[in-house]
Amino acid sequence: MSTQAINTPVAVQPDETGFFAMMAPGARRAFFYLVVIGVCFAIAFPVLWLILTSLRPASGMFYVHRGTEFTLENFVEVFANKTVLKAYLNSAIIATLATILSLGITVTSGYMLSRFKGPIATGWFSTIYLFRCVPYISWVLPLYLLTQSLGIYDTYLGLLLPHVAVHICFFSWLMKGFFDGIDPSMEYAALIDGCTRWGAFVRVALPSAIPGIAALAVLCWLWTWNEFLFALLLTSHNTPVLTVVMAQFVHELGIEWNLMSATAVMALGPALLITFFGQKYVISGLKI
Amino acid sequence: MRRVFSFFGEKERFMLALIAPAAITMALFQVVPIVLGANASFRDWNLYDPKKTWVGLKHYIEVITDPAFFGLAIPNTLMFLVASVTLSLVFGLCLALMLNRTFFGQSIVRTVILLPLMVAPVIASIMMRWMFNDQFGIVNVVLEGLGFQPVAWLAYRWTSMMIIVLADVWLWTPWFAVLLLAGLQSLPKEPFEAAAIDAAGPWRVFRSLTLPMLRPVIVVCVVIRSIDAFRVFDQVWVISGGGPARQTEMFSIYAYVEAFQRMNFGKGSAAALVGGLVIVVFGVILYRILDRAVEVSK
């Protein structure tokens, strides 16, 4: 959907007897903006507070309401930390590979769900729905055993493949939604013109689904980047991942709030960039 | 093999080829682990001990009779689910209605509202925990500034629960808002124009037009989020760790702690499977509702 459509107002007349009718139009508008600003502040506050915390010196941590001292020493310390840097790189590699693989697999699966009827399609839909219901913890405990016996525990592959497997269910479903929104008559035309089924899929359906795929790529990347439980269980010293490293600032001696916030702000950076450039697709693409 | 293959027509072969990569990955990394977990749940299995004695249903009986499981973990999970999904649906709907109007600075507001989607649940939870820190947290600083007594938020069951739900609502409200906004914008214009001619008030329009027409989208969102909320782990783990005294322990924390901290992999797997069964039954009921509302499987 274009920005134009987003901005199209729905014609609703003001209620003649309601609370708002007692206000002048100007006051009504002022009230609306007050609400908007309040909502934005409430939503942004935790992130702003995180950034503020990351800029405080370790000694000033516990004088939140008094000190106004700011410093970059937390970031310097975090950047000097080899584990954090390695985790940063690992998270990026795994998120990118998982996005490519997951979307590669689910684009065909979603296409099938959208274009075909019959027992195979219904059966596949029921399967992915059922597996989406199974809680992560029911997989992850034995996945720990599986990756160890396959010799891929604590490697890229050992974290990547379970991620891809978990993404299949939901992304197939979302992909189905995108293909549902694309008129199949062009593909029929291509088939009549002598295209193979694969040809019709690759040349006709796939290009029209690109905005949807872009939206999912953004989501998939973010979710893998932000994921915690899988990383906690399937990795150790060799492939540290950012979310786990962050949680490790909570230890017996207390919580290193300043370092934790600095790492968290670093983790937010790429996520913000990706969302900033992909926002258009996410908003228009997310329809089920 | 060839006979089986020729039994399927050219179309069926194409269908199978389309889902083959996904199906193989699922079989390897979802079906196989579940079978492995089921095997482990019937054995006394320590991760450091190579002996895996078969003990039959012992772990299942332990889990089912454990007051911490059906008395605490599962009720906590369900309470969390209902509170989190209801609140994020209500807030998400309000945000979607707000964004569906045209106003100055809309694109900035939209960006701000999407912010929580980019934040890792772990980061959000760390932040909540820091903001609600009993001595140095901003919430208590503000409370004291206003003349109230500071509260030891994470020392009580209900306040801890509230913070966990708050973190989740903060994280997932934008998700509802985006999906509901997309739904709002695909609604037909004519009924709203007719309502405007009849001079219907905004509340009346919302209740009799918007809400019923938006119902399919709402149902899809609620079903997806409910299934997800059941397996919440990150927020609880970081905010309360299940404490104080297991009072906010949820089902996935229970299974994790059993398997990896009490080193009873068998019992952890049994708990994971019992909980999995509960949610699958719940999921099938939701599927019926979903199917009636939007006919997804057609």
Short mmCIF file of C-alpha atoms in Angstrom, two decimals, chain A residues 34-253:
data_model
loop_
_atom_site.label_atom_id
_atom_site.label_comp_id
_atom_site.label_asym_id
_atom_site.label_seq_id
_atom_site.Cartn_x
_atom_site.Cartn_y
_atom_site.Cartn_z
CA LEU A 34 -0.92 16.10 23.44
CA VAL A 35 -2.02 12.47 23.36
CA VAL A 36 0.27 11.73 20.40
CA ILE A 37 3.27 13.27 22.11
CA GLY A 38 2.48 11.43 25.34
CA VAL A 39 2.24 8.10 23.52
CA CYS A 40 5.50 8.66 21.64
CA PHE A 41 7.27 9.61 24.84
CA ALA A 42 5.98 6.55 26.68
CA ILE A 43 7.11 4.26 23.86
CA ALA A 44 10.50 5.86 23.34
CA PHE A 45 11.29 6.33 27.03
CA PRO A 46 12.93 2.94 27.76
CA VAL A 47 15.21 3.34 24.73
CA LEU A 48 16.11 6.92 25.63
CA TRP A 49 16.82 5.84 29.18
CA LEU A 50 19.03 3.04 27.87
CA ILE A 51 21.05 5.48 25.79
CA LEU A 52 21.32 7.84 28.76
CA THR A 53 22.49 5.01 31.01
CA SER A 54 25.12 3.95 28.50
CA LEU A 55 26.60 7.46 28.61
CA ARG A 56 26.98 7.57 32.39
CA PRO A 57 30.28 6.82 34.09
CA ALA A 58 30.36 3.65 36.18
CA SER A 59 30.73 5.69 39.34
CA GLY A 60 27.74 7.86 38.53
CA MET A 61 25.48 4.89 37.80
CA PHE A 62 23.71 5.05 41.11
CA TYR A 63 23.17 8.79 41.30
CA VAL A 64 20.72 8.92 38.47
CA HIS A 65 18.76 11.82 39.85
CA ARG A 66 21.75 13.96 40.77
CA GLY A 67 24.68 13.59 38.40
CA THR A 68 24.75 15.22 35.00
CA GLU A 69 28.11 13.80 34.07
CA PHE A 70 28.39 12.10 30.68
CA THR A 71 31.18 10.02 29.24
CA LEU A 72 32.01 7.63 26.43
CA GLU A 73 34.17 5.41 28.64
CA ASN A 74 31.61 2.57 28.62
CA PHE A 75 31.78 2.38 24.85
CA VAL A 76 35.56 2.48 24.92
CA GLU A 77 35.60 -0.38 27.38
CA VAL A 78 33.08 -2.41 25.41
CA PHE A 79 34.99 -1.86 22.17
CA ALA A 80 38.17 -3.06 23.85
CA ASN A 81 36.38 -6.25 24.87
CA LYS A 82 37.24 -9.00 22.36
CA THR A 83 34.24 -11.15 23.27
CA VAL A 84 31.79 -8.35 22.60
CA LEU A 85 33.33 -7.57 19.22
CA LYS A 86 33.38 -11.21 18.24
CA ALA A 87 29.77 -11.58 19.36
CA TYR A 88 28.84 -8.52 17.30
CA LEU A 89 30.32 -10.03 14.19
CA ASN A 90 28.85 -13.47 14.90
CA SER A 91 25.37 -12.09 15.43
CA ALA A 92 25.57 -10.19 12.15
CA ILE A 93 26.81 -13.21 10.20
CA ILE A 94 24.22 -15.55 11.65
CA ALA A 95 21.34 -13.11 11.21
CA THR A 96 22.29 -12.46 7.58
CA LEU A 97 22.77 -16.11 6.65
CA ALA A 98 19.60 -17.14 8.49
CA THR A 99 17.63 -14.48 6.62
CA ILE A 100 18.88 -15.62 3.22
CA LEU A 101 18.32 -19.30 3.94
CA SER A 102 14.95 -18.91 5.66
CA LEU A 103 13.49 -16.73 2.94
CA GLY A 104 14.93 -18.96 0.21
CA ILE A 105 13.16 -21.94 1.69
CA THR A 106 9.89 -20.28 2.67
CA VAL A 107 9.27 -18.36 -0.51
CA THR A 108 8.56 -21.58 -2.41
CA SER A 109 6.65 -23.08 0.49
CA GLY A 110 4.45 -19.97 0.80
CA TYR A 111 3.88 -19.94 -2.94
CA MET A 112 2.67 -23.52 -2.81
CA LEU A 113 0.30 -22.74 0.07
CA SER A 114 -1.14 -19.81 -1.81
CA ARG A 115 -1.57 -21.30 -5.28
CA PHE A 116 -2.63 -24.87 -4.68
CA LYS A 117 -5.55 -26.60 -3.00
CA GLY A 118 -6.04 -30.20 -2.04
CA PRO A 119 -4.75 -32.62 0.56
CA ILE A 120 -1.04 -31.82 0.11
CA ALA A 121 -1.59 -28.10 0.60
CA THR A 122 -3.97 -28.53 3.54
CA GLY A 123 -1.69 -31.09 5.11
CA TRP A 124 1.33 -28.82 4.81
CA PHE A 125 -0.57 -25.88 6.27
CA SER A 126 -1.72 -27.95 9.24
CA THR A 127 1.84 -29.18 9.75
CA ILE A 128 3.39 -25.74 9.86
CA TYR A 129 0.61 -24.45 12.10
CA LEU A 130 1.07 -27.37 14.49
CA PHE A 131 4.84 -26.95 14.62
CA ARG A 132 4.45 -23.26 15.24
CA CYS A 133 2.46 -24.17 18.37
CA VAL A 134 5.23 -26.38 19.78
CA PRO A 135 7.08 -24.20 22.30
CA TYR A 136 10.74 -23.43 21.60
CA ILE A 137 11.83 -25.06 24.82
CA SER A 138 10.51 -28.44 23.64
CA TRP A 139 12.90 -28.31 20.69
CA VAL A 140 15.79 -26.57 22.22
CA LEU A 141 16.52 -29.07 25.01
CA PRO A 142 16.93 -31.98 22.58
CA LEU A 143 18.48 -29.73 19.91
CA TYR A 144 21.33 -29.36 22.35
CA LEU A 145 21.83 -33.12 22.17
CA LEU A 146 21.34 -33.22 18.40
CA THR A 147 23.87 -30.51 17.60
CA GLN A 148 26.37 -32.18 19.90
CA SER A 149 25.97 -35.59 18.32
CA LEU A 150 26.23 -34.04 14.84
CA GLY A 151 29.40 -32.27 15.98
CA ILE A 152 28.02 -28.83 15.15
CA TYR A 153 27.40 -27.62 18.73
CA ASP A 154 28.85 -24.15 19.23
CA THR A 155 29.47 -23.55 15.52
CA TYR A 156 27.76 -21.21 13.05
CA LEU A 157 25.98 -24.11 11.42
CA GLY A 158 24.68 -25.41 14.71
CA LEU A 159 22.96 -22.13 15.48
CA LEU A 160 22.01 -21.26 11.93
CA LEU A 161 20.09 -24.40 10.95
CA PRO A 162 17.83 -24.49 14.03
CA HIS A 163 17.05 -20.82 13.43
CA VAL A 164 16.10 -21.52 9.83
CA ALA A 165 13.95 -24.46 10.92
CA VAL A 166 12.10 -22.32 13.44
CA HIS A 167 11.45 -19.58 10.90
CA ILE A 168 9.85 -21.95 8.39
CA CYS A 169 6.40 -22.08 9.97
CA PHE A 170 5.70 -18.41 10.43
CA PHE A 171 7.39 -17.14 7.30
CA SER A 172 5.66 -19.70 5.10
CA TRP A 173 2.41 -18.40 6.49
CA LEU A 174 3.32 -14.76 5.84
CA MET A 175 4.62 -15.60 2.35
CA LYS A 176 1.28 -17.26 1.60
CA GLY A 177 -0.34 -13.94 2.49
CA PHE A 178 1.81 -12.03 0.00
CA PHE A 179 1.17 -14.44 -2.83
CA ASP A 180 -2.57 -14.38 -2.01
CA GLY A 181 -2.47 -10.67 -2.74
CA ILE A 182 -0.97 -11.20 -6.20
CA ASP A 183 -3.32 -11.99 -9.04
CA PRO A 184 -2.44 -15.46 -10.43
CA SER A 185 -3.83 -14.75 -13.91
CA MET A 186 -0.41 -13.57 -15.13
CA GLU A 187 1.06 -16.93 -14.20
CA TYR A 188 -1.73 -18.75 -16.06
CA ALA A 189 -0.96 -16.61 -19.08
CA ALA A 190 2.72 -17.51 -18.79
CA LEU A 191 1.82 -21.21 -18.56
CA ILE A 192 -0.31 -20.97 -21.68
CA ASP A 193 2.53 -19.23 -23.47
CA GLY A 194 4.67 -22.28 -22.86
CA CYS A 195 6.38 -21.41 -19.61
CA THR A 196 7.07 -24.28 -17.23
CA ARG A 197 5.60 -24.11 -13.73
CA TRP A 198 9.03 -23.20 -12.38
CA GLY A 199 9.37 -20.59 -15.08
CA ALA A 200 6.03 -19.03 -14.16
CA PHE A 201 7.04 -18.97 -10.51
CA VAL A 202 10.51 -17.52 -11.02
CA ARG A 203 9.72 -15.08 -13.81
CA VAL A 204 6.21 -13.91 -12.94
CA ALA A 205 5.24 -14.56 -9.33
CA LEU A 206 8.60 -13.96 -7.66
CA PRO A 207 9.24 -10.43 -9.00
CA SER A 208 5.79 -9.26 -7.89
CA ALA A 209 6.38 -10.64 -4.38
CA ILE A 210 9.60 -8.69 -3.87
CA PRO A 211 8.13 -5.94 -1.61
CA GLY A 212 6.69 -8.64 0.64
CA ILE A 213 9.94 -10.57 0.68
CA ALA A 214 11.78 -7.37 1.61
CA ALA A 215 9.44 -6.83 4.57
CA LEU A 216 10.05 -10.37 5.76
CA ALA A 217 13.79 -10.02 5.27
CA VAL A 218 13.76 -7.08 7.67
CA LEU A 219 11.71 -8.99 10.24
CA CYS A 220 13.73 -12.17 9.86
CA TRP A 221 17.01 -10.34 10.28
CA LEU A 222 15.76 -8.50 13.36
CA TRP A 223 14.34 -11.61 15.00
CA THR A 224 17.51 -13.62 14.49
CA TRP A 225 19.64 -10.71 15.67
CA ASN A 226 17.48 -10.36 18.80
CA GLU A 227 17.01 -14.04 19.58
CA PHE A 228 18.16 -15.25 22.98
CA LEU A 229 17.05 -18.75 23.99
CA PHE A 230 18.58 -20.63 21.03
CA ALA A 231 21.81 -18.71 21.35
CA LEU A 232 21.92 -19.33 25.09
CA LEU A 233 21.66 -23.08 24.67
CA LEU A 234 23.37 -23.82 21.38
CA THR A 235 26.50 -21.71 21.69
CA SER A 236 29.37 -21.38 24.10
CA HIS A 237 32.85 -19.82 23.93
CA ASN A 238 33.55 -20.37 20.23
CA THR A 239 30.60 -18.52 18.78
CA PRO A 240 29.46 -15.94 21.33
CA VAL A 241 26.31 -14.08 20.32
CA LEU A 242 25.42 -10.54 21.29
CA THR A 243 22.22 -11.17 23.26
CA VAL A 244 23.90 -13.83 25.39
CA VAL A 245 26.99 -11.69 25.99
CA MET A 246 24.70 -8.89 27.11
CA ALA A 247 22.90 -11.06 29.60
CA GLN A 248 26.27 -12.17 30.96
CA PHE A 249 26.88 -8.75 32.46
CA VAL A 250 24.55 -10.01 35.18
CA HIS A 251 26.82 -12.08 37.40
CA GLU A 252 27.56 -13.00 41.02
CA LEU A 253 29.23 -9.68 41.75
#
